[in-house]
mmCIF file of C-alpha atoms in Angstrom:
data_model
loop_
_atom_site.group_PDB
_atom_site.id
_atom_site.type_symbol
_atom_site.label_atom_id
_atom_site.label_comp_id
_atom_site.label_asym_id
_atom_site.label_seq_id
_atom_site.Cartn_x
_atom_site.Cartn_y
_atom_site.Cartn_z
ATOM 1 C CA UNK A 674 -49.290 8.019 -19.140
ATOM 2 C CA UNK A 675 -48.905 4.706 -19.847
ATOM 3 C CA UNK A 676 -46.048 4.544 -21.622
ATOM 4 C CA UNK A 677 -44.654 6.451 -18.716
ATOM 5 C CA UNK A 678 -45.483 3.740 -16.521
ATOM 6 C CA UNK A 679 -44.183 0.833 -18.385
ATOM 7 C CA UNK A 680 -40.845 2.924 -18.700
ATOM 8 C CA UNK A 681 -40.716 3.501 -15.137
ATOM 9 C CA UNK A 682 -40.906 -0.269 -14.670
ATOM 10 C CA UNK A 683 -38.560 -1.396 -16.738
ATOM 11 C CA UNK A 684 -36.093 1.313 -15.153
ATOM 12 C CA UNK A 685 -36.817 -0.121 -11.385
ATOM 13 C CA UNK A 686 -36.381 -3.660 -12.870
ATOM 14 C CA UNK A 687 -32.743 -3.132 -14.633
ATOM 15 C CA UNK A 688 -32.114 -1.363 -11.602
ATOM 16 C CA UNK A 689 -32.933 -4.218 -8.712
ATOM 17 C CA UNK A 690 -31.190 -6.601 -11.592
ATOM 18 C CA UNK A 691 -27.891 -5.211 -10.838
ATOM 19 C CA UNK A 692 -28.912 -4.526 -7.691
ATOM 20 C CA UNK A 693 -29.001 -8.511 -7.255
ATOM 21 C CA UNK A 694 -26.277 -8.772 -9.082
ATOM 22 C CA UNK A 695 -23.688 -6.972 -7.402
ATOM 23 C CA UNK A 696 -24.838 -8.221 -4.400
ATOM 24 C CA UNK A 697 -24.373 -11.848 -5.097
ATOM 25 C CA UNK A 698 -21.039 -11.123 -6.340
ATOM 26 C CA UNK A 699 -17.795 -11.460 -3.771
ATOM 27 C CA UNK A 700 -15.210 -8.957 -5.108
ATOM 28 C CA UNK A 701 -12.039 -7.650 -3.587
ATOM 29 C CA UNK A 702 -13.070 -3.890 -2.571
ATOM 30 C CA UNK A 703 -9.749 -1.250 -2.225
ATOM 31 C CA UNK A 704 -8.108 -0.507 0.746
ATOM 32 C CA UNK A 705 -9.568 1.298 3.212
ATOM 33 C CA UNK A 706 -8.060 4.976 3.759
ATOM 34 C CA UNK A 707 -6.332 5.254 6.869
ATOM 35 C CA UNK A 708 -8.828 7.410 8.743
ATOM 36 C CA UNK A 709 -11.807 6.009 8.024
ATOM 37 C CA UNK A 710 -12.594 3.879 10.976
ATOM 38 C CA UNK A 711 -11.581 7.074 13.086
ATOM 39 C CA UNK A 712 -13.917 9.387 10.626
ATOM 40 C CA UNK A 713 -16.852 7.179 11.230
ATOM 41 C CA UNK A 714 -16.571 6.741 14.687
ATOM 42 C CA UNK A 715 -16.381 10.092 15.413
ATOM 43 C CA UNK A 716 -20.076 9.940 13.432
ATOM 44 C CA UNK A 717 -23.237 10.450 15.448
ATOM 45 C CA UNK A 718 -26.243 8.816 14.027
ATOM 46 C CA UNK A 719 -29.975 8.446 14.115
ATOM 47 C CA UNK A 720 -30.739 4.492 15.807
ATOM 48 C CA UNK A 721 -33.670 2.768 14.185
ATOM 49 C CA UNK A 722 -35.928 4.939 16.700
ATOM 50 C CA UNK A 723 -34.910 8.134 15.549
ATOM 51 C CA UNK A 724 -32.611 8.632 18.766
ATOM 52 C CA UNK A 725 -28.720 10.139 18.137
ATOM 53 C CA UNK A 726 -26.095 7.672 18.675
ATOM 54 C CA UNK A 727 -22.121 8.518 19.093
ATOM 55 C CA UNK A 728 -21.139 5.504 17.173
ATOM 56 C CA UNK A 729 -17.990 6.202 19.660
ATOM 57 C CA UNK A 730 -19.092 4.275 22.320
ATOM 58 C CA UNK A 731 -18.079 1.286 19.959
ATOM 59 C CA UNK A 732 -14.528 2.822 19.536
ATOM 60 C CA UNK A 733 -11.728 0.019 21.199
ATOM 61 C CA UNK A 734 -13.835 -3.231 20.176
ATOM 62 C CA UNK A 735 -13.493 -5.603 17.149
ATOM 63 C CA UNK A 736 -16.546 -4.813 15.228
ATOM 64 C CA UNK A 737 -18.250 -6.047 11.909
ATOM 65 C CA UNK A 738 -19.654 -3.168 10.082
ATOM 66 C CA UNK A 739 -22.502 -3.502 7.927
ATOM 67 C CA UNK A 740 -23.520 -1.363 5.172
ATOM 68 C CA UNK A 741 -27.273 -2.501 4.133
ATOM 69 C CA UNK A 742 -30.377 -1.342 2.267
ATOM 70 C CA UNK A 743 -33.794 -2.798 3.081
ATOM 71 C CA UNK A 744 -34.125 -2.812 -1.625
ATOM 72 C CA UNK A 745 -31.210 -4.694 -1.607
ATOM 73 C CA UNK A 746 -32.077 -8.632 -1.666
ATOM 74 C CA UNK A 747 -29.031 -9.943 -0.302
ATOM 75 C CA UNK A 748 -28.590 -7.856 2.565
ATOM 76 C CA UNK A 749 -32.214 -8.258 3.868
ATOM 77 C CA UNK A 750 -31.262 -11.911 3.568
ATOM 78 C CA UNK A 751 -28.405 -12.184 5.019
ATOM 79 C CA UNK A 752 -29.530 -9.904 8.000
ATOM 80 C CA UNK A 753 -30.675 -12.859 10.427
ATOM 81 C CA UNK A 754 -27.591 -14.791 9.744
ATOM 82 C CA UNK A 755 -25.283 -11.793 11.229
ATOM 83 C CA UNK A 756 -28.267 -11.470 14.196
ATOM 84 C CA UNK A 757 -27.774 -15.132 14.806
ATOM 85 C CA UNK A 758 -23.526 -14.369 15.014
ATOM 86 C CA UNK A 759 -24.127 -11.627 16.761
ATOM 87 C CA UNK A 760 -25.700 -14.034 19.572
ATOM 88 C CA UNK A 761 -23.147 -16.175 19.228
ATOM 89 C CA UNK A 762 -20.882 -13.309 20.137
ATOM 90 C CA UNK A 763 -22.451 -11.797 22.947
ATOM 91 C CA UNK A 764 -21.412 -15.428 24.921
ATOM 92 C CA UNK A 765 -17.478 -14.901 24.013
ATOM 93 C CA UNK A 766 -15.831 -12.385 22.465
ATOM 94 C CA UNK A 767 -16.505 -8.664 22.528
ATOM 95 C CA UNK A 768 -16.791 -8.105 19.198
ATOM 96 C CA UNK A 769 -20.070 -6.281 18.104
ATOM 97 C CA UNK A 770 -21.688 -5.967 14.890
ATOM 98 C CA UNK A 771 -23.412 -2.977 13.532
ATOM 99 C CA UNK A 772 -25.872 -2.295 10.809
ATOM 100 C CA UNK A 773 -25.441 1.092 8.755
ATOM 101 C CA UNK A 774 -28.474 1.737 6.420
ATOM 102 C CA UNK A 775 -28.447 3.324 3.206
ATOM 103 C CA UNK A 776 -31.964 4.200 3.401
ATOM 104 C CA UNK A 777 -34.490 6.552 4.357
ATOM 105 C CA UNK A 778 -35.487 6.460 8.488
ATOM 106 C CA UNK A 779 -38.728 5.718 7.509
ATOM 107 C CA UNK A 780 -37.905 2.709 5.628
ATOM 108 C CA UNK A 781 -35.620 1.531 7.833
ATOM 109 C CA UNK A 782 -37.693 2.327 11.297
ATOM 110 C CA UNK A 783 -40.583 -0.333 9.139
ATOM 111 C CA UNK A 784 -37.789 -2.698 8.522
ATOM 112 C CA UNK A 785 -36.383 -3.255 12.521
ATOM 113 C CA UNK A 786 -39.948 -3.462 13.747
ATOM 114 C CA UNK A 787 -41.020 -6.033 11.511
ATOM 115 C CA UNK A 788 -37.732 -7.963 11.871
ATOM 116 C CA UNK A 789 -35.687 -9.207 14.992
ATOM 117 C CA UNK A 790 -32.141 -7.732 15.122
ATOM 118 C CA UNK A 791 -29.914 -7.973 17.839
ATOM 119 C CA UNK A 792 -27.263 -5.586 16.856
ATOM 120 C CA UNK A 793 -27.721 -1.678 16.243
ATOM 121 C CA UNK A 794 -29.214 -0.668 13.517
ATOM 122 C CA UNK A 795 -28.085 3.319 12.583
ATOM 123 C CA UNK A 796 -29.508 5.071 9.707
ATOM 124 C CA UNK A 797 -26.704 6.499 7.596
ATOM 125 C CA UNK A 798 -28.897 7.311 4.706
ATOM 126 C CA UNK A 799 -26.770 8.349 1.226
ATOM 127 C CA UNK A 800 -24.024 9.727 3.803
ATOM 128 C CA UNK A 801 -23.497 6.045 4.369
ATOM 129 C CA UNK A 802 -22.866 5.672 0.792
ATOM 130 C CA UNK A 803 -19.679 8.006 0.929
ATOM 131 C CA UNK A 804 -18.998 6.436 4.532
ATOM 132 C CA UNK A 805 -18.734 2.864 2.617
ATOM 133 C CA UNK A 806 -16.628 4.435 0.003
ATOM 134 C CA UNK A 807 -13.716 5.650 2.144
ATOM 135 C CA UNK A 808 -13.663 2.445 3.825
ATOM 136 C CA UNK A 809 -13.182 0.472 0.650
ATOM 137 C CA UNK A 810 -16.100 0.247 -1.130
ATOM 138 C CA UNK A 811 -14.931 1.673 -4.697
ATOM 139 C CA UNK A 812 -18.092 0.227 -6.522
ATOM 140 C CA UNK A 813 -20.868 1.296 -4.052
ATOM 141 C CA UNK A 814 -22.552 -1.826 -3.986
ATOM 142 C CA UNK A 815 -24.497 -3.394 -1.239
ATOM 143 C CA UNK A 816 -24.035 -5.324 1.065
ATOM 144 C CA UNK A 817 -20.783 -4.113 1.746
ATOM 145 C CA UNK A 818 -19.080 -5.193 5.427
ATOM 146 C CA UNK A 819 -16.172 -4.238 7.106
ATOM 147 C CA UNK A 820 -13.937 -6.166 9.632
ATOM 148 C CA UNK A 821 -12.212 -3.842 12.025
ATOM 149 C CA UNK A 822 -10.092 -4.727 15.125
ATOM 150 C CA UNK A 823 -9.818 -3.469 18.437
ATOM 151 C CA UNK A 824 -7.376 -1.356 17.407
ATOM 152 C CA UNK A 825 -9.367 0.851 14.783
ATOM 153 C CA UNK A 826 -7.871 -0.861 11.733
ATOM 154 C CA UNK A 827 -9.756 -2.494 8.745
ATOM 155 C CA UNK A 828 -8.624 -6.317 8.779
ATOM 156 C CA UNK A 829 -10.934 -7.052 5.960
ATOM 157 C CA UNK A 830 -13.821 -6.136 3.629
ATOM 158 C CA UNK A 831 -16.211 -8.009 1.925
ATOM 159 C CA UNK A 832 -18.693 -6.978 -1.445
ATOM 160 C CA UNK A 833 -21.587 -8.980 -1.620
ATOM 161 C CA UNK A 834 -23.492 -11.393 0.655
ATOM 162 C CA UNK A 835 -21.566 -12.921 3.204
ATOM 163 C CA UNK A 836 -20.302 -16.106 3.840
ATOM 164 C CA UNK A 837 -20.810 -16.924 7.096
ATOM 165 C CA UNK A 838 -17.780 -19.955 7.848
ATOM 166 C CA UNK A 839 -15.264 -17.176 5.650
ATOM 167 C CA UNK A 840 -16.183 -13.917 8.365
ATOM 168 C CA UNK A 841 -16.200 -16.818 11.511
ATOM 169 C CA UNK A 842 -12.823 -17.458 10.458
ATOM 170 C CA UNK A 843 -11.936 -13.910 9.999
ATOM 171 C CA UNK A 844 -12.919 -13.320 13.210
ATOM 172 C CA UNK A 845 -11.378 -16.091 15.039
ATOM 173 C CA UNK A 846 -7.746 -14.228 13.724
ATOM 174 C CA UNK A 847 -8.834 -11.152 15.302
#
């Protein structure tokens, strides 16, 4: 039993070490396919609360798409600098931000109450995963965001934490 135990720890430890790792790491992730942005908004998904969502009602604005898990360091970390942008935001431009988690509801309904977030928080659980994927995400690491303008097109994506000044930027071109 013990054995089994010490095995099973070492597993979850390799496992959050490239966890950390990829996340850290700033990659160029592959082009998007064409229809993704269309394919996801046309998605209906659970909100924090449990309630359906037609991510939809998002279609026609710039938005900064998210893909998060609350295991993964560098998302969790990053999460109240994109809350703080999205802030910034709501004062100017229309562009919204939304969170996609790659997690159980559970985890992530314990996650949004014990944090402040000021932009949607949907729970795409390992559907996200294959959601990420199609919009450029080849290596399925986390955090993985997603610039897209008005106009339903990916502008940009980013692997790995963000850099705040590089996505202000990006989203100053928009």
């Amino acid at each position: 039993m013990k054995k089994n135990i010490a095995l099973f720890a070492v597993v979850a430890v390799l496992f959050a070490g490239i966890g950390v790792y990829l996340g850290d790491r700033q990659t160029s992730p592959a082009p998007a396919e064409a229809s993704a942005v269309n394919a996801l908004l046309a998605e209906s998904m659970a909100d924090a609360s449990g309630k359906t969502q037609a991510l939809s009602q998002w279609k026609g604005r710039p938005l900064v798409i998210n893909f998060w898990a609350t295991w993964c360091a560098p998302c969790v970390e990053e999460m109240p600098e994109l809350s703080a942008l999205q802030s910034e935001l709501n004062a100017g431009k229309k562009v919204q931000i939304l969170g996609i988690g790659i997690d159980s509801p559970s985890n992530i309904a314990q996650f949004v109450s014990k944090y402040q977030i000021s932009y949607p928080i949907y729970v795409g659980g390992m559907g996200g995963s294959e959601l990420s994927r199609r919009l450029g995400n080849q290596a399925g690491g986390l955090p993985f965001t997603v610039l897209v303008s008005s106009d339903g097109q990916v502008k940009k994506t980013y692997l790995g934490r963000l850099k705040m000044d590089e996505l202000r930027k990006d989203l100053e071109q928009l």
